[in-house]
Amino acid sequence: MAAADPTATAGDSTTGGIGRVEHVSLHPRAESGPVIGVYVHARDPAAAEWVAVEAWHRAVAREPALTAWELTSVELPLLRPDHEV
């Protein structure tokens, strides 16, 4: 994922983009299989999903070994940085 330029802003540059990757967390030994947590800053849930999927596709394009892996789901646990947990 580091090869995917995680600081890049996704979306149309004329509108300032729809979001960006803030942080990537890898969980290679998760019970259901490897998990990549992609924390994004985006304008809405649909944009957050698009940014995460786009980052995955950029990573695969830059690292051919990742073609052995398949993106099977995208889940959005919503966290707002302006609210305390």
GROMACS .gro file of C-alpha atoms in nm, residues 4 8 15 20 23-24 29 31-32 36-37 41 45 49-50 52-57 62-63 72-73 75-77 80:
model
   29
    4ALA     CA    1   0.021   0.331  -0.390
    8ALA     CA    2  -0.240   1.122  -0.298
   15THR     CA    3  -1.278   2.006  -0.700
   20ARG     CA    4  -0.733   1.086   0.086
   23HIS     CA    5  -0.327   0.562   0.743
   24VAL     CA    6  -0.297   0.196   0.643
   29ARG     CA    7  -0.315  -1.313   1.057
   31GLU     CA    8  -0.912  -1.513   1.146
   32SER     CA    9  -1.091  -1.460   0.814
   36ILE     CA   10  -0.592  -0.420   0.526
   37GLY     CA   11  -0.740  -0.134   0.726
   41HIS     CA   12  -1.057   1.133   0.520
   45PRO     CA   13  -1.918   0.718   0.299
   49GLU     CA   14  -1.513   0.350  -0.010
   50TRP     CA   15  -1.398   0.479  -0.350
   52ALA     CA   16  -0.991   0.288  -0.029
   53VAL     CA   17  -1.062   0.079  -0.340
   54GLU     CA   18  -0.867   0.321  -0.560
   55ALA     CA   19  -0.567   0.298  -0.324
   56TRP     CA   20  -0.580  -0.083  -0.354
   57HIS     CA   21  -0.585  -0.065  -0.734
   62ARG     CA   22   0.271  -0.075  -0.877
   63GLU     CA   23   0.334  -0.413  -0.713
   72THR     CA   24  -1.331  -0.923  -0.155
   73SER     CA   25  -1.508  -0.662   0.054
   75GLU     CA   26  -1.656  -0.228   0.509
   76LEU     CA   27  -1.704   0.118   0.653
   77PRO     CA   28  -1.694   0.157   1.029
   80ARG     CA   29  -1.575   1.108   1.310
   0.00000   0.00000   0.00000
